Amino acid sequence: RTRARAWGRPALAAPAAGAARRALCTSPLRLEPALESAISRFRSATLKSGSDRSTIVDEFTRMQSRRVKKVLLLCSDYDSYTFEEEGLLSEVIFQEYAHLNLRTPPMIERVGSTEKAISRLRESPGSYDMVITLMRNANSFVSAAHNLDQSLPIALIALSPTELTSLDPRVDQNQRVNVNKRLMWEADKGPLRADEAAARETAKSSLADAWIWPFLWHGNTSLFTGIFKLVEDRLNAKADSEVGVQLILLVEDSVKFYSSYLPMIYGEVLSLSHSIAKETMSAKERLMRMHSRPKVLLCTNYEEAVDIFSRYSDNIIGVITDAGFPKEGVHDDQAGISLAARIRHEKPDVPLLLQSAQPSESDLAKQAEKLGARFVSKNDPSLLARLREFMLDDMSFGPLTFRRGAGANEPLGSVATVTQLMHTWERLPLSSIAYHARNCDLSRWFNARAEFALAKRFKASNFPEDFIDAQGRERPDWLRNWILSEVRAHRNKLASGVENFENGEADMPFMRLGSGSLGGKGRGFRFLNTVIESQSLANIMPDLTLVVPHCFVLATGVFDRFMEKNALLLPALSAKDDAEVVQLFAEAEMPADVVLALERYLSSMTKPLAVRSSSLFEDAFLRPFAGVYDTYMLPNTATKVSTRLDELCWAIKMVYASTYKQEARRYSDAT
């Protein structure tokens, strides 16, 4: 079996070179020479000091490294059914995680009494990542739990507003909380500095600095997912922000409102991660997307919000703030305006939303408008819908809508994927290009989709200053071409890892279907495309035209599945002659998903095709298999896609069959 695979495992179906010269994909854009120095600076914006910087994809293994894996839940048997409805809470959370396409949910261990909970914490120090308890258990449990582990997050859940205000002394009658939480939670575990150790010793006798968050139950189990992710985000914010992960700053001291906001906010964040994962390239790239979703940082007072913003200002993708919350220990109705003014002064392009119990015609709303912030009343029945609208439009979680310029209300169109962006961007009016460049819309949109390298590069450019020709004229056409060249180069680098053609773009110069190896010829084409893109050869040698055939590669995993699906290995090896081999393969069926991918490919490919092999030993050093297997040229001119699909599938099967023909087997034995 191993020997049979070595003969073949062909993997390549590539358009003919002549066809590629014409129009499968636009040729590389040539940039104006005057742009070269500026482009070098833009690219350097994405590089760290040192020569061996790794990419964001290479760093995904250290992202979201601190997770909530095991939770201790303190509630009675009766109270647990408030959360569970039917079935175990762990099962409910598992279903929630599966629906949101999240990784392994935390294991929840429930105990029914304070004594058992304390016993678990004492017997297994460090085993639990957080504790959740009903508010009614707080007085007898929280102090004891905090003394056992000062860094342990504790979530208190009230089942009603009355329970919240009567049992938690930190919550006033308006259900507002002021918790001065320590920022040392974000530090990596390790030896404490002297001042941190002193603070921790002091905290043993006081809960003023403990990590305790009260929540109000609204009957939605998504609150638990929000709580888990909220803790993980605070723990991972420092490390993950260093590689570009974006942050949402939520400033709200009302337990009622942040308990209702969190499920909605995380629902949108995780939905975005799920949707962009469909257009990503390799499996490794998809993992990176899952790890690099925007994080949510909840603050309940002015000082904490300012500290968080100061730490992560370059990564803040949007701010949602209440109008009034504690400042210097006293509730301040203007604290949100003060925070918004500070943020607007330091980062003018950060989207802001101010929410308050006051109506939309109030003076507060007018103050927000002067700061360029959205305003929404908490009494608005569509409050959550308005928050979602802010995330989709202002924070770029939704499609990017293009407009002709400032003051133009009628949209020119919108794009939801990078592919759509490239196709639309090259047709936009230059006035629209200039408008969106001035508003930093592209960098924000790419940041939300975890395309951090592109986002930083675009943000480092300045329009129009960096795009002025020798006559002093603004050149938005230069900007358009530069954006297109950068996005295409970036996407092409990722294309070779695509395992699902549905996740790629039809106009990419190199596409891959299936897992496994590309084979020798496939590796060669990928290498040539990488060299051309990485070295910017089209700009270095503008008078030289370099053409590499555009390729659609069926990796070795497709060949293996085809052989196993049709049980062809033994019959092919025992066939009496080549005619029997050809008949066996002609009667075999291609995997259904492969046929669908080929049909989609042919729907946009009408040029002639060369169907060629790309075996593991193709172009191998000292053992070349070049020319050993068959090649088929297809005119690809039939009117119906189904006819051209039948021809392509037949040609692929014939290339596969040629790996078992007598000549190929004799050559393999001889080498």
XYZ file of C-alpha atoms in Angstrom:
671
model
C 0.000 0.000 0.000
C 2.810 2.381 0.862
C 4.513 1.606 -2.408
C 1.313 2.186 -4.365
C 0.857 5.570 -2.787
C 4.435 6.494 -3.619
C 3.841 5.787 -7.302
C 0.947 8.162 -7.498
C -1.019 10.343 -5.169
C -1.424 12.829 -8.020
C -2.686 16.127 -6.846
C -2.832 18.802 -9.506
C -5.466 20.177 -11.833
C -4.096 23.461 -13.231
C -5.320 25.836 -15.928
C -3.080 25.980 -18.945
C -0.456 28.718 -18.928
C -2.049 30.484 -21.881
C -5.371 30.641 -20.082
C -3.726 31.983 -16.975
C -2.186 34.787 -19.040
C -5.637 35.934 -19.913
C -8.168 36.321 -17.136
C -8.475 33.863 -14.300
C -7.211 36.551 -11.969
C -5.986 40.080 -12.378
C -2.263 40.381 -12.887
C -0.154 41.877 -10.064
C -0.638 45.611 -9.713
C 2.359 47.795 -10.458
C 2.730 50.651 -8.003
C 4.071 54.094 -8.719
C 7.809 54.378 -7.916
C 7.046 57.391 -5.710
C 5.138 55.069 -3.380
C 7.985 52.664 -2.672
C 9.512 54.553 0.295
C 6.108 55.097 1.872
C 5.167 51.451 1.384
C 8.370 50.335 3.102
C 7.370 52.404 6.117
C 3.840 51.011 6.140
C 5.177 47.466 6.064
C 7.654 48.170 8.836
C 4.716 49.155 11.032
C 3.800 45.480 11.277
C 7.267 44.315 12.293
C 8.591 44.046 15.804
C 12.175 44.821 16.669
C 14.431 41.909 15.821
C 14.871 39.858 12.716
C 13.002 36.713 13.672
C 9.527 38.024 14.380
C 6.896 35.310 14.080
C 3.506 35.940 12.472
C 0.179 36.068 14.270
C -0.629 32.576 12.968
C 2.586 31.234 14.510
C 1.696 32.799 17.847
C -1.846 31.485 18.185
C -0.724 28.711 20.535
C 0.042 31.239 23.259
C -3.189 33.184 22.789
C -6.100 32.649 25.180
C -3.721 30.547 27.229
C -5.595 31.127 30.494
C -9.034 29.574 30.348
C -11.886 28.761 32.667
C -11.702 24.967 32.658
C -13.236 23.985 35.975
C -15.969 25.825 37.877
C -17.285 25.257 41.389
C -21.019 26.028 41.527
C -22.619 26.506 44.937
C -26.408 26.197 44.862
C -29.078 23.894 46.226
C -30.737 21.126 44.231
C -33.861 23.223 43.894
C -32.019 26.388 42.811
C -30.038 24.484 40.182
C -33.250 23.875 38.239
C -33.661 27.627 37.872
C -30.642 27.513 35.592
C -31.037 24.078 34.109
C -34.725 23.964 33.225
C -34.427 20.401 31.990
C -31.201 18.466 32.296
C -27.818 19.203 33.827
C -26.320 22.684 33.719
C -23.125 21.227 32.236
C -25.172 19.863 29.348
C -26.880 23.219 28.819
C -23.505 25.005 28.742
C -22.110 22.368 26.384
C -24.962 22.975 23.950
C -24.367 26.736 24.190
C -20.655 26.293 23.414
C -21.422 23.974 20.508
C -23.928 26.471 19.078
C -21.338 29.269 19.237
C -18.601 27.038 17.770
C -16.476 27.344 20.916
C -13.899 24.956 22.251
C -14.359 22.588 25.191
C -16.722 24.139 27.753
C -15.696 24.257 31.409
C -16.493 21.353 33.673
C -18.999 22.439 36.325
C -18.934 20.756 39.727
C -21.981 21.551 41.828
C -22.170 21.365 45.610
C -25.250 22.012 47.718
C -23.814 23.603 50.867
C -21.272 26.196 51.930
C -19.401 23.613 54.011
C -18.908 21.305 51.022
C -17.774 24.195 48.832
C -15.146 25.332 51.361
C -14.033 21.738 51.777
C -13.528 21.358 48.000
C -11.461 24.563 47.826
C -9.353 23.536 50.809
C -8.760 19.970 49.591
C -7.912 20.983 46.005
C -6.134 24.351 46.062
C -5.721 25.818 42.592
C -8.007 23.229 40.985
C -10.861 25.627 40.276
C -10.646 28.534 37.857
C -13.671 30.333 39.281
C -16.559 29.987 41.682
C -20.221 30.782 41.028
C -22.660 31.041 43.890
C -26.127 32.412 44.459
C -26.219 35.775 46.180
C -28.001 34.298 49.209
C -24.888 32.240 50.018
C -22.482 35.180 49.774
C -22.276 36.268 53.423
C -21.141 32.931 54.789
C -19.072 31.796 51.825
C -17.289 34.615 50.001
C -14.924 35.681 52.817
C -13.865 32.093 53.490
C -13.319 31.375 49.790
C -11.347 34.586 49.316
C -9.044 33.779 52.242
C -8.248 30.407 50.668
C -7.412 31.881 47.237
C -7.216 35.660 46.802
C -6.935 35.423 42.995
C -10.038 33.252 42.557
C -12.822 35.000 40.574
C -16.192 34.765 42.326
C -19.464 35.413 40.502
C -22.539 36.148 42.618
C -25.878 35.535 40.910
C -29.031 37.177 42.221
C -32.309 35.639 41.104
C -34.223 38.920 41.417
C -33.516 42.674 41.736
C -34.786 42.589 45.322
C -32.330 39.854 46.237
C -29.532 41.794 44.563
C -30.068 45.027 46.493
C -30.900 43.443 49.838
C -28.094 40.906 50.058
C -25.110 42.687 48.490
C -24.161 45.841 50.466
C -22.080 47.132 47.526
C -25.195 47.374 45.330
C -27.438 50.400 45.888
C -31.177 50.640 45.301
C -30.530 51.493 41.634
C -28.668 48.185 41.277
C -25.365 49.991 40.759
C -22.126 48.481 41.975
C -18.716 49.955 42.728
C -16.061 47.287 42.831
C -12.437 48.459 42.916
C -11.017 45.355 41.340
C -7.264 44.742 41.264
C -5.467 44.850 37.955
C -2.902 42.326 39.146
C -5.299 39.623 37.899
C -3.867 40.210 34.445
C -0.274 39.522 35.504
C 1.173 36.138 34.677
C 1.380 33.778 37.600
C 4.772 33.914 39.229
C 6.694 35.565 42.068
C 4.978 38.703 43.340
C 6.678 42.041 43.788
C 6.875 43.352 47.329
C 4.008 45.796 46.822
C 1.831 43.098 45.224
C 2.555 40.688 48.060
C 1.659 43.357 50.597
C -1.566 44.107 48.772
C -2.465 40.444 48.730
C -1.825 40.102 52.443
C -4.045 43.110 53.101
C -6.760 41.633 50.894
C -6.982 38.566 53.128
C -8.771 40.617 55.735
C -10.806 42.748 53.315
C -13.034 42.057 50.323
C -12.705 45.604 48.973
C -10.065 44.448 46.502
C -11.413 40.970 45.737
C -12.387 39.731 42.312
C -16.113 39.518 42.956
C -18.697 40.304 40.291
C -22.440 40.342 41.007
C -24.836 39.400 38.198
C -28.608 39.427 37.832
C -30.294 36.348 36.413
C -32.537 37.127 33.416
C -33.482 33.556 32.597
C -30.868 33.248 29.834
C -28.205 30.547 30.209
C -26.005 32.570 27.817
C -25.159 34.632 30.894
C -22.941 31.769 32.072
C -21.028 31.802 28.785
C -20.679 35.566 29.164
C -19.318 35.198 32.705
C -16.758 32.564 31.687
C -15.575 34.579 28.681
C -15.482 37.803 30.714
C -13.054 36.220 33.184
C -10.936 34.688 30.404
C -10.782 37.994 28.560
C -9.502 39.885 31.593
C -6.870 37.209 32.246
C -5.661 37.076 28.638
C -5.990 40.722 27.629
C -2.396 41.691 28.384
C -0.695 38.859 26.480
C -3.141 38.694 23.573
C -3.197 42.439 22.963
C 0.549 42.305 22.318
C -0.101 40.342 19.111
C -2.907 42.621 17.942
C -6.106 41.214 19.472
C -8.765 43.926 19.727
C -10.693 44.908 22.851
C -14.193 46.224 23.568
C -14.372 48.486 26.624
C -17.710 48.181 28.456
C -18.133 50.707 31.282
C -21.302 50.022 33.252
C -22.004 49.967 36.987
C -25.598 48.742 36.739
C -25.704 45.021 37.480
C -29.058 44.766 35.731
C -27.801 46.256 32.491
C -24.373 44.636 32.173
C -25.979 41.281 32.970
C -28.254 41.767 29.951
C -25.568 43.310 27.724
C -23.000 40.537 28.064
C -24.970 37.715 26.372
C -25.763 40.011 23.434
C -22.216 41.367 23.088
C -20.580 37.961 23.278
C -23.191 36.561 20.910
C -22.145 39.113 18.279
C -18.419 38.675 18.969
C -18.597 34.910 18.654
C -20.906 35.049 15.632
C -18.355 37.251 13.875
C -15.566 34.782 14.688
C -17.685 31.948 13.350
C -18.561 33.772 10.122
C -15.022 34.888 9.258
C -13.715 31.379 9.949
C -15.635 30.305 6.842
C -13.457 32.467 4.615
C -10.120 31.697 6.225
C -7.412 29.624 4.628
C -5.728 26.721 6.383
C -6.724 24.803 9.501
C -4.022 26.689 11.374
C -5.461 29.972 10.189
C -8.927 28.945 11.385
C -7.510 28.165 14.828
C -5.929 31.601 14.901
C -9.316 33.189 14.181
C -10.907 31.319 17.055
C -8.169 32.491 19.404
C -8.086 36.096 18.261
C -11.697 37.222 18.611
C -12.176 40.682 20.173
C -12.211 40.616 23.968
C -14.655 42.352 26.297
C -13.355 44.210 29.357
C -15.992 45.266 31.893
C -15.268 48.252 34.145
C -17.557 49.627 36.841
C -15.885 52.942 37.753
C -14.017 55.814 36.133
C -10.549 55.027 37.478
C -10.671 51.429 36.295
C -11.924 52.460 32.847
C -9.162 55.069 32.442
C -6.526 52.575 33.544
C -7.745 49.929 31.097
C -7.926 52.423 28.241
C -4.419 53.715 28.987
C -3.043 50.186 28.929
C -4.754 49.048 25.739
C -5.614 52.228 23.818
C -4.009 50.958 20.604
C -6.215 47.847 20.698
C -9.574 49.363 21.652
C -12.014 48.715 18.804
C -14.984 50.403 20.497
C -16.274 51.801 23.786
C -19.760 51.321 25.261
C -20.153 53.456 28.368
C -22.834 54.454 30.827
C -23.330 58.183 31.412
C -23.062 58.017 35.175
C -20.903 55.785 37.364
C -18.496 56.149 40.326
C -15.605 58.568 40.003
C -13.235 59.088 42.945
C -15.545 56.917 45.045
C -18.685 59.008 44.430
C -21.381 58.467 41.810
C -20.902 61.067 39.072
C -23.646 61.647 36.490
C -21.071 63.160 34.102
C -18.388 60.470 34.457
C -19.284 58.941 31.082
C -19.005 62.305 29.325
C -15.616 62.912 30.972
C -14.411 59.474 29.876
C -15.715 59.933 26.330
C -14.019 63.346 26.052
C -10.720 61.873 27.230
C -10.930 58.971 24.791
C -11.927 61.248 21.915
C -8.937 63.498 22.639
C -6.437 60.627 22.733
C -7.978 58.399 20.033
C -10.288 60.415 17.763
C -11.232 57.443 15.581
C -12.461 55.084 18.355
C -16.239 54.445 18.046
C -18.148 55.586 21.159
C -21.642 54.792 22.405
C -23.098 56.551 25.447
C -26.174 55.074 27.115
C -28.238 56.601 29.893
C -31.678 56.539 31.454
C -32.231 60.062 30.090
C -34.227 60.456 26.863
C -32.657 60.900 23.444
C -33.687 64.609 23.406
C -31.836 65.401 26.656
C -28.854 67.712 27.120
C -26.768 64.628 27.802
C -27.606 63.279 24.347
C -26.546 66.599 22.826
C -23.233 66.442 24.732
C -22.651 62.961 23.331
C -23.416 64.196 19.832
C -20.847 67.009 20.173
C -18.246 64.380 21.036
C -19.140 62.363 17.946
C -20.610 59.547 20.045
C -23.823 57.643 19.523
C -26.460 57.961 22.245
C -29.145 55.487 23.253
C -31.629 55.682 26.106
C -31.822 52.744 28.474
C -35.591 53.179 28.441
C -35.671 52.537 24.706
C -37.485 49.197 24.086
C -34.973 48.504 21.307
C -31.933 49.095 23.563
C -30.225 45.785 22.810
C -30.980 46.145 19.115
C -29.378 49.615 19.155
C -26.279 48.216 20.876
C -26.076 45.482 18.270
C -26.425 48.075 15.507
C -23.500 50.012 16.997
C -21.329 46.892 17.007
C -22.220 45.993 13.430
C -21.864 49.461 11.922
C -19.474 51.569 14.016
C -17.244 48.777 15.317
C -17.265 47.072 11.888
C -18.595 43.722 13.077
C -20.997 43.743 10.158
C -20.565 44.398 6.429
C -18.486 47.412 5.410
C -20.776 49.923 3.722
C -19.223 52.260 1.151
C -20.361 55.853 0.607
C -19.384 58.413 -1.980
C -18.091 60.893 0.574
C -18.863 62.997 3.648
C -22.540 63.885 3.856
C -23.545 61.256 1.308
C -26.300 59.119 2.814
C -26.956 56.770 -0.081
C -24.664 53.722 0.152
C -22.707 52.581 -2.887
C -22.730 48.989 -1.682
C -21.492 46.808 1.154
C -19.087 43.889 1.520
C -19.010 41.086 4.087
C -15.896 39.180 3.002
C -12.377 40.016 1.889
C -13.175 38.636 -1.563
C -16.119 40.999 -1.937
C -13.956 43.852 -0.667
C -11.325 43.312 -3.379
C -13.930 43.141 -6.135
C -15.766 46.253 -4.921
C -12.720 48.347 -3.984
C -11.325 48.348 -7.520
C -14.610 49.759 -8.875
C -15.333 52.407 -6.217
C -15.260 56.096 -7.193
C -12.061 57.831 -6.097
C -14.080 60.138 -3.844
C -15.240 57.088 -1.893
C -11.685 55.728 -1.669
C -10.513 59.039 -0.167
C -13.478 59.254 2.226
C -12.980 55.805 3.734
C -9.207 56.281 3.941
C -9.656 59.448 6.016
C -12.049 57.625 8.367
C -9.728 54.628 8.887
C -12.629 52.344 7.965
C -10.476 49.666 6.352
C -8.085 49.250 9.288
C -11.026 48.962 11.706
C -12.815 46.429 9.490
C -9.694 44.279 9.095
C -8.971 44.478 12.834
C -12.433 43.145 13.649
C -11.679 40.182 11.376
C -8.308 39.424 12.977
C -6.347 40.569 9.899
C -3.983 42.449 12.206
C -1.015 42.752 9.829
C -3.116 44.402 7.123
C -4.931 46.597 9.630
C -1.676 47.928 11.113
C -0.225 48.527 7.690
C -3.236 50.503 6.515
C -3.445 52.472 9.754
C 0.236 53.447 9.432
C -0.507 55.173 6.140
C -1.769 58.742 6.002
C -4.073 59.973 3.301
C -3.538 62.296 1.523
C -0.042 63.111 2.855
C 1.534 59.839 1.712
C -0.246 59.799 -1.667
C 0.757 63.057 -3.382
C 2.537 63.101 -6.728
C 5.323 65.384 -7.957
C 2.778 68.022 -9.002
C 1.311 68.159 -5.499
C -1.940 66.404 -6.416
C -3.735 63.915 -4.161
C -3.685 60.447 -5.723
C -6.475 58.248 -4.362
C -5.842 55.992 -7.380
C -2.412 55.226 -5.905
C -4.095 54.381 -2.624
C -6.599 52.112 -4.375
C -3.845 50.176 -6.161
C -1.714 49.874 -3.046
C -4.623 48.537 -0.959
C -5.480 45.983 -3.644
C -1.885 44.816 -4.015
C -1.460 44.377 -0.249
C -4.729 42.493 0.241
C -4.117 40.210 -2.749
C -0.575 39.444 -1.668
C -1.744 38.636 1.862
C -4.584 36.380 0.731
C -2.401 34.604 -1.813
C 0.083 33.696 0.913
C -2.728 31.953 2.772
C -4.271 30.264 -0.264
C -1.889 27.313 -0.406
C -3.205 26.019 2.904
C -6.861 25.917 1.887
C -8.404 22.501 2.457
C -11.929 23.527 1.507
C -12.437 25.355 -1.784
C -15.562 26.950 -0.285
C -13.227 28.925 1.987
C -11.136 30.354 -0.813
C -11.653 32.797 -3.645
C -12.018 31.670 -7.231
C -9.611 34.322 -8.542
C -6.676 33.269 -6.381
C -3.595 32.119 -8.313
C -3.204 29.033 -6.128
C -6.059 26.991 -4.634
C -6.012 23.708 -2.787
C -8.687 21.124 -2.039
C -8.213 18.416 0.565
C -5.638 17.568 3.193
C -2.247 15.954 2.738
C 0.639 16.813 0.441
C 0.587 19.086 -2.612
C 3.002 16.861 -4.499
C 6.130 18.035 -6.271
C 4.554 20.137 -9.008
C 2.096 21.689 -6.565
C 4.908 22.617 -4.163
C 6.785 24.212 -7.048
C 3.875 26.410 -8.087
C 3.258 27.457 -4.498
C 6.947 28.342 -4.102
C 6.973 30.465 -7.265
C 3.847 32.364 -6.196
C 5.356 32.977 -2.765
C 8.601 34.351 -4.224
C 6.789 36.689 -6.599
C 4.526 38.062 -3.873
C 7.040 38.273 -1.011
C 9.754 39.947 -3.087
C 7.371 42.341 -4.892
C 9.040 41.400 -8.173
C 6.424 43.249 -10.218
C 7.634 46.512 -8.671
C 11.336 45.681 -8.535
C 11.417 44.662 -12.218
C 8.493 46.513 -13.826
C 9.624 45.706 -17.378
C 9.676 41.953 -16.745
C 6.428 40.012 -17.036
C 6.351 36.922 -14.847
C 3.534 34.453 -15.421
C 2.853 31.427 -13.222
C -0.085 29.206 -14.240
C -3.024 29.569 -11.885
C -3.543 26.258 -10.122
C -6.354 24.311 -8.538
C -4.655 21.504 -6.585
C -6.289 18.267 -5.480
C -4.077 17.260 -2.562
C -3.131 13.674 -1.774
C -6.004 13.359 0.704
C -8.461 13.498 -2.218
C -6.587 10.682 -3.988
C -6.602 8.556 -0.822
C -10.348 9.063 -0.319
C -11.048 8.234 -3.955
C -9.077 4.990 -3.722
C -10.710 3.955 -0.429
C -14.244 4.923 -1.495
C -14.021 2.681 -4.554
C -11.791 -0.036 -3.014
C -9.416 0.273 -5.972
C -6.040 -0.553 -4.466
C -5.980 -4.334 -4.776
C -7.868 -4.499 -8.113
C -5.503 -1.891 -9.600
C -2.420 -3.767 -8.413
C -3.687 -7.083 -9.772
C -4.964 -5.740 -13.116
C -3.697 -7.728 -16.137
C -3.070 -4.737 -18.398
C -3.513 -0.979 -18.735
C -6.944 -1.337 -20.357
C -8.295 -3.029 -17.229
C -6.817 -0.295 -15.042
C -8.446 2.407 -17.163
C -11.819 0.658 -16.996
C -11.625 0.298 -13.202
C -10.925 3.983 -12.707
C -13.420 5.153 -15.340
C -16.238 3.325 -13.535
C -15.221 4.668 -10.096
C -16.908 7.674 -8.462
C -15.285 10.828 -7.166
C -16.202 11.887 -3.582
C -19.382 13.986 -3.643
C -17.858 17.027 -1.915
C -14.974 17.023 -4.385
C -17.413 17.004 -7.301
C -19.263 19.988 -5.779
C -16.009 21.910 -5.346
C -15.002 21.202 -8.961
C -18.436 22.325 -10.149
C -18.062 25.609 -8.278
C -14.598 26.058 -9.767
C -15.884 25.480 -13.304
C -18.723 27.953 -12.832
C -16.157 30.789 -13.066
C -13.434 29.003 -15.097
C -14.150 28.802 -18.842
C -10.581 28.745 -20.169
C -8.763 25.610 -21.384
C -7.428 23.334 -18.649
C -4.362 21.153 -18.343
C -5.045 18.268 -15.946
C -1.659 17.066 -14.734
C -0.174 14.908 -12.011
C 1.686 16.131 -8.942
C 2.964 13.041 -7.173
C 5.043 12.905 -4.019
C 8.149 12.183 -6.095
C 7.347 14.661 -8.865
C 10.490 16.759 -9.497
C 12.226 14.949 -6.619
C 16.024 15.180 -6.401
C 17.738 12.041 -7.836
C 14.356 10.323 -8.289
C 12.230 12.460 -10.614
C 8.833 11.203 -11.759
C 8.262 14.050 -14.211
C 6.624 12.811 -17.418
C 5.812 9.372 -16.029
C 2.089 9.978 -15.521
C -0.503 11.092 -18.072
C -1.590 14.664 -18.851
C -4.959 15.624 -20.366
C -5.761 18.876 -22.163
C -9.397 19.987 -21.954
C -10.890 22.686 -24.221
C -13.475 23.358 -21.491
C -15.781 24.961 -24.050
C -19.081 23.115 -23.540
C -22.091 25.339 -22.851
C -23.316 23.348 -19.844
C -21.259 23.258 -16.658
C -22.402 19.663 -16.080
C -20.783 18.569 -19.367
C -17.493 20.278 -18.543
C -17.656 18.789 -15.030
C -17.994 15.254 -16.434
C -14.993 15.875 -18.688
C -12.873 17.201 -15.816
C -13.780 14.340 -13.454
C -12.968 11.822 -16.202
C -9.569 13.462 -16.835
C -8.719 13.431 -13.112
C -9.614 9.746 -12.864
C -7.453 9.003 -15.894
C -4.469 10.777 -14.306
C -5.082 8.729 -11.169
C -5.267 5.556 -13.293
C -1.934 6.318 -14.967
C -0.163 5.809 -11.637
C -1.022 2.083 -11.863
C -0.179 1.549 -15.519
C 2.589 -0.860 -16.392
C 5.107 1.783 -17.482
C 4.723 3.785 -14.252
C 5.082 0.660 -12.127
C 8.194 -0.477 -13.993
C 9.753 2.974 -13.586
C 9.013 2.921 -9.856
C 10.615 -0.511 -9.476
C 13.684 0.617 -11.421
C 14.253 3.720 -9.302
